[in-house]
Coordinates of C-alpha atoms in Angstrom, one line a residue:
Chain M
M1 CA 39.9 7.3 15.8
D2 CA 39.3 3.7 15.9
V3 CA 36.0 4.0 15.1
A4 CA 36.8 6.3 11.9
R5 CA 38.9 4.1 11.0
D6 CA 36.4 1.1 11.4
S7 CA 33.9 3.5 9.1
R8 CA 36.5 3.6 6.3
Q9 CA 37.2 0.3 6.5
N10 CA 33.6 -0.7 6.1
R11 CA 33.4 2.0 3.2
E12 CA 35.7 0.5 1.5
G13 CA 34.6 -2.7 1.8
E14 CA 31.4 -1.8 0.7
R15 CA 33.2 -1.0 -2.6
T16 CA 34.8 -3.8 -2.9
S17 CA 32.6 -6.7 -2.0
P18 CA 29.5 -6.3 -4.6
A19 CA 31.0 -3.7 -7.1
S20 CA 34.4 -5.1 -7.4
P21 CA 35.6 -7.3 -10.2
R22 CA 34.4 -10.4 -8.9
A23 CA 36.4 -12.9 -11.0
T24 CA 33.6 -13.5 -14.1
S25 CA 32.8 -17.2 -14.6
L26 CA 30.3 -19.7 -15.1
S27 CA 30.2 -23.0 -13.3
V28 CA 27.8 -25.8 -14.0
R29 CA 28.9 -29.0 -11.5
D30 CA 27.5 -32.3 -12.3
V31 CA 24.1 -30.8 -13.1
T32 CA 21.3 -33.2 -13.4
V33 CA 17.8 -32.3 -14.4
T34 CA 14.7 -34.1 -14.0
Y35 CA 11.2 -32.8 -14.9
P36 CA 8.5 -33.7 -12.8
N37 CA 7.1 -36.6 -15.6
G38 CA 10.3 -38.4 -15.0
T39 CA 12.2 -38.1 -18.2
T40 CA 15.9 -36.8 -17.2
A41 CA 17.2 -34.0 -19.8
V42 CA 20.6 -33.7 -18.8
Q43 CA 22.6 -36.1 -16.4
D44 CA 26.0 -35.2 -14.6
A45 CA 26.7 -32.3 -16.8
S46 CA 29.7 -30.1 -15.5
F47 CA 31.8 -27.8 -17.4
E48 CA 33.2 -24.2 -16.5
L49 CA 34.2 -20.9 -18.4
R50 CA 36.3 -18.3 -17.1
A51 CA 36.1 -14.7 -18.2
G52 CA 36.6 -14.0 -21.4
T53 CA 35.1 -16.7 -23.6
I54 CA 32.7 -17.6 -26.1
C55 CA 31.6 -20.9 -25.8
A56 CA 29.6 -23.1 -28.2
L57 CA 27.0 -25.4 -27.0
V58 CA 26.4 -27.8 -30.2
G59 CA 24.1 -30.9 -29.6
V60 CA 20.6 -32.1 -31.6
N61 CA 17.4 -30.9 -31.1
G62 CA 16.0 -32.7 -27.6
S63 CA 19.7 -33.1 -26.5
G64 CA 19.2 -30.8 -23.3
K65 CA 20.4 -27.6 -24.5
S66 CA 17.6 -25.7 -23.5
T67 CA 17.4 -27.5 -20.3
L68 CA 20.9 -26.7 -19.8
F69 CA 20.1 -23.3 -20.2
K70 CA 17.0 -23.2 -18.0
A71 CA 19.0 -24.5 -15.5
I72 CA 21.6 -21.9 -15.7
M73 CA 18.3 -18.9 -15.1
G74 CA 17.0 -21.4 -12.3
F75 CA 13.8 -22.5 -13.9
V76 CA 14.5 -25.8 -13.2
T77 CA 16.2 -26.7 -10.4
P78 CA 18.7 -29.3 -10.7
R79 CA 18.3 -32.6 -9.1
Q80 CA 21.6 -32.9 -8.0
G81 CA 24.5 -30.7 -9.0
A82 CA 24.4 -26.8 -8.8
V83 CA 25.3 -23.9 -11.3
R84 CA 27.1 -21.3 -9.7
I85 CA 27.9 -17.6 -11.3
C86 CA 30.7 -15.8 -10.7
G87 CA 31.3 -17.7 -7.3
L88 CA 27.4 -17.3 -6.1
P89 CA 24.6 -19.2 -6.3
M90 CA 22.1 -18.8 -9.3
Q91 CA 19.6 -17.1 -7.5
E92 CA 21.8 -14.2 -6.2
A93 CA 23.8 -14.0 -9.3
L94 CA 20.4 -13.4 -10.7
R95 CA 19.7 -11.0 -8.2
A96 CA 23.1 -9.5 -8.8
N97 CA 22.2 -8.9 -12.7
F98 CA 25.2 -11.2 -13.6
V99 CA 23.3 -13.0 -16.6
A100 CA 21.5 -11.8 -19.6
Y101 CA 19.4 -14.1 -22.0
V102 CA 18.9 -13.4 -26.0
P103 CA 16.0 -15.5 -26.6
Q104 CA 15.4 -17.9 -29.9
S105 CA 13.2 -16.0 -32.5
E106 CA 10.6 -18.1 -32.0
E107 CA 9.9 -17.5 -27.9
V108 CA 9.1 -14.2 -28.3
D109 CA 5.6 -12.8 -29.1
W110 CA 6.4 -10.5 -31.8
N111 CA 2.8 -8.8 -31.2
F112 CA 3.3 -7.8 -27.8
P113 CA 2.8 -4.0 -28.1
V114 CA 6.4 -2.7 -26.9
L115 CA 8.8 -0.8 -28.8
V116 CA 12.4 -1.6 -29.6
E117 CA 13.1 1.0 -26.9
D118 CA 10.6 -0.3 -24.2
V119 CA 12.2 -4.1 -25.1
V120 CA 16.3 -2.6 -24.5
M121 CA 14.7 -0.2 -21.2
M122 CA 13.6 -3.9 -20.0
G123 CA 17.4 -4.8 -19.7
R124 CA 17.8 -1.9 -16.8
Y125 CA 14.6 -3.1 -15.1
G126 CA 16.9 -4.8 -12.4
H127 CA 19.0 -2.0 -11.5
M128 CA 15.7 0.2 -10.8
G129 CA 14.1 0.4 -7.8
F130 CA 10.7 -0.7 -6.8
L131 CA 8.3 1.6 -9.1
R132 CA 11.2 0.9 -12.3
L133 CA 11.4 4.1 -12.9
P134 CA 14.1 5.0 -15.5
S135 CA 17.0 7.4 -14.2
K136 CA 18.6 9.5 -16.9
M137 CA 21.4 6.8 -16.5
D138 CA 19.1 4.1 -17.9
H139 CA 18.1 6.1 -20.8
A140 CA 21.6 6.8 -21.3
K141 CA 22.6 3.0 -21.6
V142 CA 19.3 2.1 -23.6
E143 CA 20.5 4.8 -26.2
E144 CA 24.1 3.3 -25.9
A145 CA 23.3 0.0 -26.6
L146 CA 20.5 0.8 -29.4
E147 CA 23.5 2.5 -31.3
R148 CA 26.1 -0.2 -30.4
V149 CA 23.9 -2.5 -32.5
G150 CA 22.9 -0.1 -35.2
M151 CA 19.2 0.2 -34.1
G152 CA 18.9 3.9 -33.1
A153 CA 17.1 4.8 -36.0
F154 CA 14.1 2.2 -35.1
R155 CA 13.5 2.8 -31.7
K156 CA 10.1 4.0 -32.0
R157 CA 8.9 0.6 -34.0
Q158 CA 6.9 -2.0 -32.6
I159 CA 9.2 -5.1 -32.7
G160 CA 6.8 -7.0 -34.5
E161 CA 7.6 -4.5 -37.8
L162 CA 11.2 -5.6 -37.6
S163 CA 13.6 -7.6 -40.3
G164 CA 14.5 -10.7 -38.5
G165 CA 18.2 -9.6 -37.8
Q166 CA 16.8 -6.1 -36.8
K167 CA 14.8 -8.2 -34.4
K168 CA 18.0 -10.5 -32.8
R169 CA 20.0 -7.1 -32.2
V170 CA 17.5 -5.5 -30.6
F171 CA 17.5 -8.4 -28.1
L172 CA 21.4 -8.3 -28.4
A173 CA 20.7 -4.5 -27.7
R174 CA 19.0 -5.6 -24.3
A175 CA 21.7 -7.7 -22.8
L176 CA 24.0 -4.8 -23.7
A177 CA 21.9 -2.4 -21.6
Q178 CA 21.5 -5.0 -18.8
E179 CA 25.5 -5.2 -18.6
G180 CA 25.1 -9.1 -17.7
R181 CA 28.5 -10.3 -17.3
I182 CA 27.5 -13.8 -18.5
I183 CA 25.3 -13.7 -21.9
L184 CA 23.3 -17.0 -23.1
L185 CA 22.3 -17.0 -26.4
D186 CA 19.9 -19.1 -27.2
E187 CA 20.5 -20.0 -31.4
P188 CA 21.3 -16.2 -32.1
F189 CA 21.8 -16.8 -36.0
T190 CA 18.3 -18.4 -37.1
G191 CA 16.9 -16.2 -39.4
V192 CA 19.2 -14.0 -39.8
D193 CA 21.0 -12.7 -43.2
V194 CA 24.9 -13.5 -43.3
K195 CA 25.8 -9.6 -42.8
T196 CA 24.0 -9.4 -39.6
E197 CA 25.6 -13.0 -38.5
T198 CA 29.0 -11.3 -39.1
E199 CA 28.0 -8.3 -36.7
I200 CA 26.5 -10.6 -34.0
I201 CA 30.0 -12.2 -34.1
G202 CA 32.0 -8.9 -33.9
L203 CA 30.2 -7.7 -31.1
M204 CA 30.8 -11.1 -29.5
K205 CA 34.3 -10.5 -29.8
E206 CA 34.2 -7.3 -28.4
L207 CA 32.2 -8.5 -25.4
R208 CA 34.7 -11.1 -24.9
D209 CA 37.4 -8.4 -25.3
Q210 CA 35.4 -6.7 -22.6
G211 CA 35.5 -10.2 -20.3
H212 CA 32.3 -11.3 -20.6
V213 CA 31.2 -15.0 -20.9
M214 CA 28.9 -16.2 -23.8
L215 CA 27.3 -19.7 -23.8
V216 CA 25.7 -19.7 -27.7
S217 CA 23.4 -22.4 -28.6
T218 CA 23.8 -22.9 -32.1
H219 CA 23.3 -25.1 -34.9
N220 CA 25.2 -22.9 -37.3
L221 CA 28.7 -25.7 -37.2
G222 CA 30.5 -23.7 -39.4
S223 CA 30.6 -20.7 -37.8
V224 CA 31.5 -22.1 -34.5
P225 CA 35.8 -22.6 -35.1
D226 CA 35.5 -18.8 -36.3
F227 CA 34.3 -17.2 -33.1
C228 CA 34.3 -19.8 -30.4
D229 CA 37.3 -20.6 -28.0
Q230 CA 35.6 -23.1 -26.6
V231 CA 33.3 -25.7 -27.3
V232 CA 30.2 -28.0 -25.2
L233 CA 29.0 -31.0 -26.9
I234 CA 26.0 -32.3 -25.3
N235 CA 24.0 -35.4 -25.8
R236 CA 21.8 -35.6 -22.6
T237 CA 25.3 -35.4 -20.8
I238 CA 28.0 -33.7 -21.6
L239 CA 30.2 -35.8 -24.4
A240 CA 33.1 -32.8 -24.8
A241 CA 34.0 -29.9 -23.2
G242 CA 37.1 -27.5 -23.7
P243 CA 38.7 -25.5 -26.2
T244 CA 37.8 -25.7 -29.9
A245 CA 40.4 -27.3 -31.3
R246 CA 40.3 -30.2 -29.2
V247 CA 36.8 -30.6 -28.8
F248 CA 35.3 -29.7 -32.3
T249 CA 36.5 -32.8 -34.1
Q250 CA 34.6 -34.9 -36.6
A251 CA 34.9 -37.9 -34.5
N252 CA 33.4 -35.5 -31.4
L253 CA 30.6 -34.3 -33.8
E254 CA 29.6 -37.8 -35.2
R255 CA 29.3 -38.9 -31.6
A256 CA 27.2 -35.6 -30.0
F257 CA 24.9 -35.8 -33.5
G258 CA 24.8 -40.0 -34.1
G259 CA 23.2 -39.9 -37.9
V260 CA 21.2 -36.9 -37.9
L261 CA 24.1 -34.6 -39.3
R262 CA 24.3 -34.3 -43.2
H263 CA 27.6 -35.4 -44.2
F264 CA 29.1 -35.5 -47.1
Q265 CA 32.6 -36.3 -49.0
L266 CA 34.3 -35.6 -51.6
A267 CA 37.5 -37.3 -52.2
G268 CA 39.3 -38.7 -55.5
T269 CA 38.0 -37.6 -58.9
A270 CA 35.1 -36.2 -57.2
L271 CA 37.2 -33.5 -56.4
H272 CA 39.8 -33.6 -58.9
E273 CA 41.7 -36.0 -61.5
D274 CA 45.1 -36.7 -60.0
D275 CA 46.5 -38.5 -57.2
D276 CA 45.6 -36.6 -54.1
T277 CA 44.1 -38.9 -51.9
R278 CA 43.1 -36.3 -49.1
S279 CA 39.2 -35.8 -49.1
V280 CA 36.8 -32.8 -47.7
T281 CA 34.2 -33.7 -45.5
V282 CA 31.5 -31.3 -45.1
L283 CA 29.2 -31.9 -42.0
T284 CA 25.8 -29.2 -41.6
D285 CA 23.1 -29.3 -39.6
D286 CA 20.9 -27.6 -41.9
E287 CA 22.8 -23.9 -41.4
R288 CA 26.5 -22.9 -42.2
P289 CA 28.0 -26.3 -42.9
L290 CA 31.6 -27.4 -41.4
V291 CA 34.2 -28.5 -43.6
F292 CA 37.1 -30.7 -42.6
Y293 CA 40.2 -31.3 -44.7
G294 CA 40.8 -34.7 -44.3
Q295 CA 45.1 -35.0 -44.7
K296 CA 45.0 -38.3 -45.7
R297 CA 42.2 -41.2 -46.8
P298 CA 38.9 -40.5 -46.2
D299 CA 38.2 -43.0 -43.5
Q300 CA 41.4 -41.8 -41.6
G301 CA 40.9 -39.4 -38.6
P302 CA 39.8 -35.9 -39.2
L303 CA 41.9 -33.1 -39.1
R304 CA 40.5 -29.5 -39.2
R305 CA 41.1 -26.9 -41.8
S306 CA 45.2 -28.1 -41.7
E307 CA 47.5 -25.7 -42.9
D308 CA 49.7 -27.9 -44.0
G309 CA 48.1 -29.6 -46.0
E310 CA 49.6 -28.8 -49.1
P311 CA 49.3 -31.3 -51.7
S312 CA 51.8 -33.5 -51.7
Chain W
M1 CA -34.6 17.9 -21.2
I2 CA -31.6 18.2 -19.2
T3 CA -33.3 17.9 -15.9
E4 CA -34.6 14.8 -17.3
L5 CA -31.2 13.2 -18.2
L6 CA -29.9 14.0 -14.6
V7 CA -32.9 12.0 -12.8
P8 CA -30.5 9.1 -12.4
F9 CA -27.9 11.2 -10.2
S10 CA -30.9 11.6 -7.6
Y11 CA -31.6 8.3 -6.8
D12 CA -28.9 7.2 -4.5
Y13 CA -28.5 4.0 -5.6
M14 CA -28.2 4.6 -9.0
V15 CA -25.2 7.1 -7.8
K16 CA -23.8 4.0 -6.2
A17 CA -24.1 1.5 -8.9
M18 CA -22.2 3.8 -11.5
W19 CA -19.3 4.6 -9.1
V20 CA -19.1 0.9 -8.3
S21 CA -19.4 0.2 -11.8
A22 CA -16.7 2.5 -13.1
L23 CA -14.3 1.5 -10.5
V24 CA -15.1 -2.2 -11.6
G25 CA -14.9 -1.9 -14.6
G26 CA -11.6 0.1 -14.7
V27 CA -10.0 -2.6 -13.1
C28 CA -11.2 -5.4 -14.9
A29 CA -9.8 -3.9 -17.7
F30 CA -6.6 -2.7 -16.6
L31 CA -6.3 -6.8 -15.9
S32 CA -7.9 -7.5 -19.0
A33 CA -4.6 -5.3 -21.4
Y34 CA -2.5 -8.5 -19.7
L35 CA -5.3 -11.4 -20.4
M36 CA -5.5 -11.1 -23.8
L37 CA -1.9 -10.8 -24.7
K38 CA -1.2 -14.4 -23.3
G39 CA -4.3 -16.1 -25.0
W40 CA -5.7 -16.8 -21.3
S41 CA -8.7 -14.7 -21.7
L42 CA -11.0 -17.9 -21.0
M43 CA -9.3 -18.2 -17.8
G44 CA -11.5 -15.0 -16.9
D45 CA -14.6 -16.7 -17.5
A46 CA -13.5 -20.2 -16.0
L47 CA -12.6 -18.2 -12.8
A48 CA -16.0 -16.4 -12.7
H49 CA -17.9 -19.3 -13.4
S50 CA -15.8 -21.3 -10.7
I51 CA -16.7 -18.5 -8.1
V52 CA -20.0 -19.6 -8.2
P53 CA -20.2 -22.0 -5.6
G54 CA -17.9 -20.2 -3.1
V55 CA -20.9 -17.4 -3.2
A56 CA -23.4 -19.9 -2.5
A57 CA -21.8 -21.1 -0.1
A58 CA -21.2 -17.8 1.3
Y59 CA -24.5 -16.9 1.6
L60 CA -25.7 -19.9 3.2
M61 CA -23.4 -20.1 6.0
Q62 CA -23.2 -16.0 6.0
W63 CA -20.2 -15.2 5.4
P64 CA -19.1 -11.9 3.6
Y65 CA -19.3 -13.3 0.1
A66 CA -16.2 -12.4 -1.2
A67 CA -14.7 -14.7 0.9
G68 CA -16.3 -17.9 -0.4
A69 CA -16.3 -16.6 -4.0
F70 CA -12.3 -16.0 -3.3
I71 CA -11.7 -19.9 -1.9
A72 CA -13.8 -21.1 -4.7
G73 CA -11.7 -19.0 -7.4
F74 CA -8.5 -20.4 -5.6
L75 CA -9.5 -24.4 -5.5
A76 CA -10.9 -24.0 -9.0
S77 CA -7.1 -22.3 -10.2
A78 CA -5.1 -25.0 -8.4
G79 CA -7.6 -27.4 -9.7
M80 CA -6.8 -26.9 -13.0
A81 CA -2.9 -26.1 -12.5
F82 CA -3.4 -29.4 -10.9
V83 CA -4.9 -31.7 -13.9
R84 CA -2.6 -29.8 -16.0
Q85 CA 0.7 -31.0 -14.5
H86 CA -0.2 -34.9 -14.1
T87 CA -1.9 -35.3 -17.8
Q88 CA -1.1 -34.6 -21.3
L89 CA -4.7 -32.7 -21.3
R90 CA -4.6 -29.1 -23.7
E91 CA -5.2 -25.9 -21.6
D92 CA -8.5 -25.4 -22.7
A93 CA -10.0 -29.2 -22.4
T94 CA -8.8 -28.5 -18.4
I95 CA -10.3 -25.0 -18.6
G96 CA -13.5 -26.4 -19.3
L97 CA -13.6 -29.4 -17.4
V98 CA -12.6 -28.0 -13.9
F99 CA -15.3 -24.8 -14.2
T100 CA -18.0 -26.7 -15.6
T101 CA -17.6 -29.1 -12.6
F102 CA -17.7 -25.8 -10.5
F103 CA -20.5 -24.3 -12.2
A104 CA -22.4 -27.4 -12.0
A105 CA -21.5 -27.8 -7.9
G106 CA -22.6 -24.4 -7.7
L107 CA -26.5 -24.9 -9.4
L108 CA -26.9 -27.8 -7.0
L109 CA -26.2 -25.8 -4.2
V110 CA -28.1 -22.8 -4.7
S111 CA -31.1 -25.1 -6.0
L112 CA -30.8 -27.7 -2.8
Y113 CA -30.9 -24.7 -1.0
P114 CA -32.5 -21.9 -1.8
T115 CA -30.9 -18.7 -0.3
S116 CA -31.5 -14.9 0.3
V117 CA -29.1 -15.0 -3.2
N118 CA -30.9 -16.3 -6.4
V119 CA -29.0 -18.1 -8.9
Q120 CA -29.9 -15.0 -11.4
T121 CA -28.3 -12.5 -9.2
I122 CA -24.8 -14.4 -9.2
V123 CA -25.2 -15.2 -12.9
L124 CA -26.6 -12.0 -14.4
G125 CA -25.5 -9.8 -11.8
N126 CA -27.9 -7.2 -9.8
I127 CA -25.5 -4.0 -9.6
L128 CA -28.7 -1.3 -8.7
G129 CA -29.5 -3.8 -5.8
I130 CA -26.4 -3.9 -4.2
S131 CA -26.4 -3.8 -0.6
D132 CA -23.8 -1.7 1.0
E133 CA -22.0 -4.0 2.6
D134 CA -21.5 -6.3 -0.7
A135 CA -20.8 -2.2 -2.4
L136 CA -18.2 -1.8 0.6
Q137 CA -16.4 -5.5 -0.3
V138 CA -16.2 -4.7 -4.1
V139 CA -15.1 -1.0 -3.3
I140 CA -12.3 -2.3 -1.8
I141 CA -11.3 -5.7 -3.4
S142 CA -10.9 -3.2 -6.5
L143 CA -9.1 -0.7 -4.7
V144 CA -6.8 -2.7 -3.2
S145 CA -6.5 -4.6 -7.0
A146 CA -5.8 -1.0 -8.6
A147 CA -3.0 0.0 -5.9
V148 CA -1.3 -3.5 -6.7
L149 CA -1.4 -3.1 -10.2
L150 CA -0.3 0.4 -10.4
L151 CA 3.0 -0.5 -8.2
K152 CA 3.8 -3.6 -10.1
W153 CA 2.6 -3.4 -13.4
K154 CA 6.1 -3.1 -15.2
D155 CA 7.0 -6.1 -13.5
L156 CA 4.2 -8.1 -14.5
M157 CA 4.5 -6.6 -18.2
V158 CA 8.2 -8.2 -17.8
V159 CA 6.9 -11.2 -16.7
F160 CA 4.2 -11.7 -19.5
F161 CA 6.9 -10.7 -22.4
D162 CA 9.3 -12.8 -21.6
E163 CA 9.5 -14.5 -18.4
A164 CA 13.4 -15.7 -19.1
H165 CA 14.4 -12.4 -19.3
A166 CA 12.3 -11.5 -16.2
R167 CA 14.6 -13.9 -14.3
T168 CA 17.7 -12.5 -15.1
V169 CA 16.4 -9.6 -13.8
G170 CA 15.9 -11.1 -10.3
L171 CA 11.8 -11.1 -10.4
Q172 CA 10.3 -14.0 -10.0
P173 CA 8.0 -15.1 -12.9
R174 CA 5.7 -17.2 -10.3
V175 CA 5.1 -14.9 -7.7
L176 CA 4.0 -12.2 -10.1
K177 CA 2.0 -14.7 -12.1
I178 CA 0.0 -15.8 -8.6
V179 CA -0.3 -12.3 -7.6
F180 CA -2.0 -12.0 -10.8
F181 CA -4.3 -14.8 -11.0
T182 CA -5.2 -13.4 -7.4
L183 CA -6.3 -10.4 -8.7
L184 CA -7.5 -11.5 -11.1
S185 CA -9.7 -13.9 -9.1
A186 CA -10.8 -10.9 -7.0
C187 CA -11.8 -8.7 -9.5
T188 CA -14.2 -11.2 -10.8
V189 CA -15.4 -11.5 -7.3
A190 CA -16.0 -7.9 -8.1
A191 CA -17.5 -8.0 -11.1
L192 CA -20.0 -10.7 -10.3
Q193 CA -22.0 -8.5 -8.5
T194 CA -21.9 -5.7 -11.9
V195 CA -22.5 -7.7 -14.9
G196 CA -22.6 -11.2 -13.6
S197 CA -20.8 -14.4 -13.6
C198 CA -21.7 -14.7 -17.2
L199 CA -20.5 -11.3 -18.9
V200 CA -17.4 -11.1 -16.6
I201 CA -15.2 -12.7 -19.5
A202 CA -16.3 -9.3 -21.6
M203 CA -15.1 -7.1 -18.8
V204 CA -11.4 -8.8 -18.7
V205 CA -11.4 -9.3 -22.2
T206 CA -13.5 -6.2 -24.4
P207 CA -11.5 -3.4 -23.3
G208 CA -8.1 -4.7 -23.6
A209 CA -8.8 -6.5 -27.0
T210 CA -10.1 -2.7 -28.1
A211 CA -7.1 -0.5 -26.7
Y212 CA -5.0 -3.4 -28.3
L213 CA -5.9 -2.6 -32.3
L214 CA -5.1 1.3 -31.4
C215 CA -2.0 0.8 -29.5
D216 CA 2.0 -0.5 -30.2
R217 CA 2.9 0.7 -26.7
F218 CA 2.2 -0.9 -23.9
E219 CA 1.5 1.6 -21.2
R220 CA -0.8 3.2 -23.6
L221 CA -2.5 0.0 -24.3
L222 CA -3.0 0.0 -20.0
M223 CA -4.1 3.7 -19.9
L224 CA -6.8 3.3 -23.3
S225 CA -8.2 -0.1 -21.7
V226 CA -8.7 1.5 -18.5
A227 CA -10.5 4.4 -19.7
I228 CA -12.6 2.1 -22.0
G229 CA -13.7 -0.2 -18.8
V230 CA -14.7 3.1 -16.5
A231 CA -16.0 5.1 -19.0
T232 CA -18.3 2.1 -20.3
S233 CA -19.0 0.9 -17.3
F234 CA -20.1 4.1 -15.9
V235 CA -22.3 5.2 -18.8
G236 CA -23.8 1.4 -18.8
A237 CA -24.8 2.1 -15.6
Y238 CA -26.6 5.3 -16.3
L239 CA -28.2 4.4 -19.8
S240 CA -29.4 0.9 -17.6
Y241 CA -32.1 3.3 -15.5
F242 CA -33.6 4.4 -19.2
L243 CA -33.4 1.8 -21.0
D244 CA -34.7 -0.3 -17.8
G245 CA -32.4 -3.5 -18.7
A246 CA -30.0 -5.2 -17.0
T247 CA -27.1 -3.4 -16.3
G248 CA -24.4 -6.1 -17.0
G249 CA -26.1 -6.3 -20.7
V250 CA -25.7 -2.6 -21.4
I251 CA -22.6 -2.2 -20.3
V252 CA -20.8 -5.1 -22.1
T253 CA -22.7 -4.2 -25.5
L254 CA -21.4 -0.7 -25.3
Q255 CA -18.4 -2.3 -25.0
T256 CA -18.8 -4.5 -27.9
L257 CA -19.5 -1.3 -30.0
L258 CA -16.5 0.2 -29.0
F259 CA -14.9 -2.9 -29.8
L260 CA -16.5 -3.3 -33.2
A261 CA -15.9 0.1 -34.0
T262 CA -12.5 0.3 -33.2
F263 CA -11.9 -3.3 -35.3
Y264 CA -13.2 -1.1 -38.5
L265 CA -12.0 2.2 -38.2
A266 CA -8.2 1.7 -36.3
P267 CA -5.8 3.7 -38.2
K268 CA -3.3 0.9 -38.2
H269 CA -4.9 -2.7 -37.4
G270 CA -8.3 -1.6 -38.7
V271 CA -9.9 -3.7 -41.2
L272 CA -10.4 -0.9 -43.1
A273 CA -7.0 0.6 -43.2
S274 CA -5.7 -2.9 -44.1
R275 CA -7.7 -3.2 -46.8
R276 CA -7.0 0.5 -47.9
R277 CA -3.3 -0.9 -47.8
I278 CA -3.9 -4.2 -49.7
S279 CA -5.8 -1.9 -52.4
G280 CA -2.5 0.3 -52.1
A281 CA -0.4 -2.2 -52.6
V282 CA -1.9 -3.8 -55.4
E283 CA -2.1 -0.1 -57.7
V284 CA 1.3 0.8 -57.2
K285 CA 2.3 -2.5 -58.5
P286 CA 1.7 -2.1 -62.4

């Protein structure tokens, strides 16, 4: 009888430990990455993301965004600190298929002889056995992912034949098929039309509602407040991390970008011919610009999209 | 007439040459499908030249020649990786630097200590005169490589296509790359006997390149590439009996002819097809 109970407990134990909804989270603790040539790309980076979050990773080129991604995927080993995914050390988390990655378009070899469905099937490899023979379920997941991003009709196309937006969707579909809880998206809006951008954002919001964590590196500052709950500002180290409303301010952005942002300030007579002293500040990193509606005089603190800013 | 065509099959050495060539050609072609996609084609050439001193030293010390070749190939790869990691030199410069060093050392070794193996055998290959022990080494190398490739071709494909993704599905790109380059070294060693170190590069590039012009799917590319490798090597060895020419030369010439035909006639990626598309596009315009 004892034996029977034990085995039942074991079975329950099995059911609850790996398959249980282990809380989805991404934790980066004091991570410092130094490359073999001696440059330290990221220093003492710490932030934490919980289930159901879309977080923007914002910073200039060379600020350590890609290094941080590489550290999260275990491509580079931090000299200090650690990355934990859903409470597990990185390597274990990768083996458990917790992390999915949507690469930058420039990183992909579009001439590689693979069809759309082959790429999405690669998302399932971690779920397959030694020989990577796809099961019925794998095929069904691929099908479902393709339909979800609206690429079902293109499944037999070679990937180089697609448009910029379609290419992005294929890799999103791969992440969906992989069913990773943490999804890393590297510049998902580069080279993508506005319609696709809106659709990608819609999909990301759905995934957020399902409890996924998404970390999005982007230059598309204007869209960040629309879909990101959290923002991490990086320039060699984490300058600020937290809820968008608190972190994504003009002062912080200027700190993150130094002088490299395009910065237009429209105030006074450039806007209108009355006594309204408020100003509009446009910050752009070459994509959709970010607009700050200043409430008082131009040189005063920023206020983002203030609702109460009726002209006085 | 027919009996004349069957003459090569009546000689044991010819039969052996044909089968061994076909086997080596197939495995090399399998590797070529990966190699040419990554822009690493010249690595094959570099490895083939780098193993020359290993072969020479092995004959000198009466080791199995494959062991010597393998050690030299490994040292060359390690040397290239080391130079690349510690300098800002471009990849091609690194490769050129390391493999010529090894090749020169090999030539020097052979000229200083003349052994049973002469330079010509290493550089041009001599499948028709291959000894039974050497043939056995080649067959074992090829079969083991083929087995590993058949089991792991999908993992290697993911690593070659998208290393970052390979990581996220729990693969270890570094380990798989080491496996790949080990197989490549082993197969260049095997191909050394059939076509010689100068033409190994063709064996590990041309079949894949030809298949690439015909396929949009990796699985098919692999199958076609292997088919091309096996067929040209078998037929090449067979034809060399009648032509009385170097087997390696005949095999590579066949592969090149096949490539040229594909280059012009391929339905989608061929020269004629793109001309047709261009003129079609011009006609439609007005």
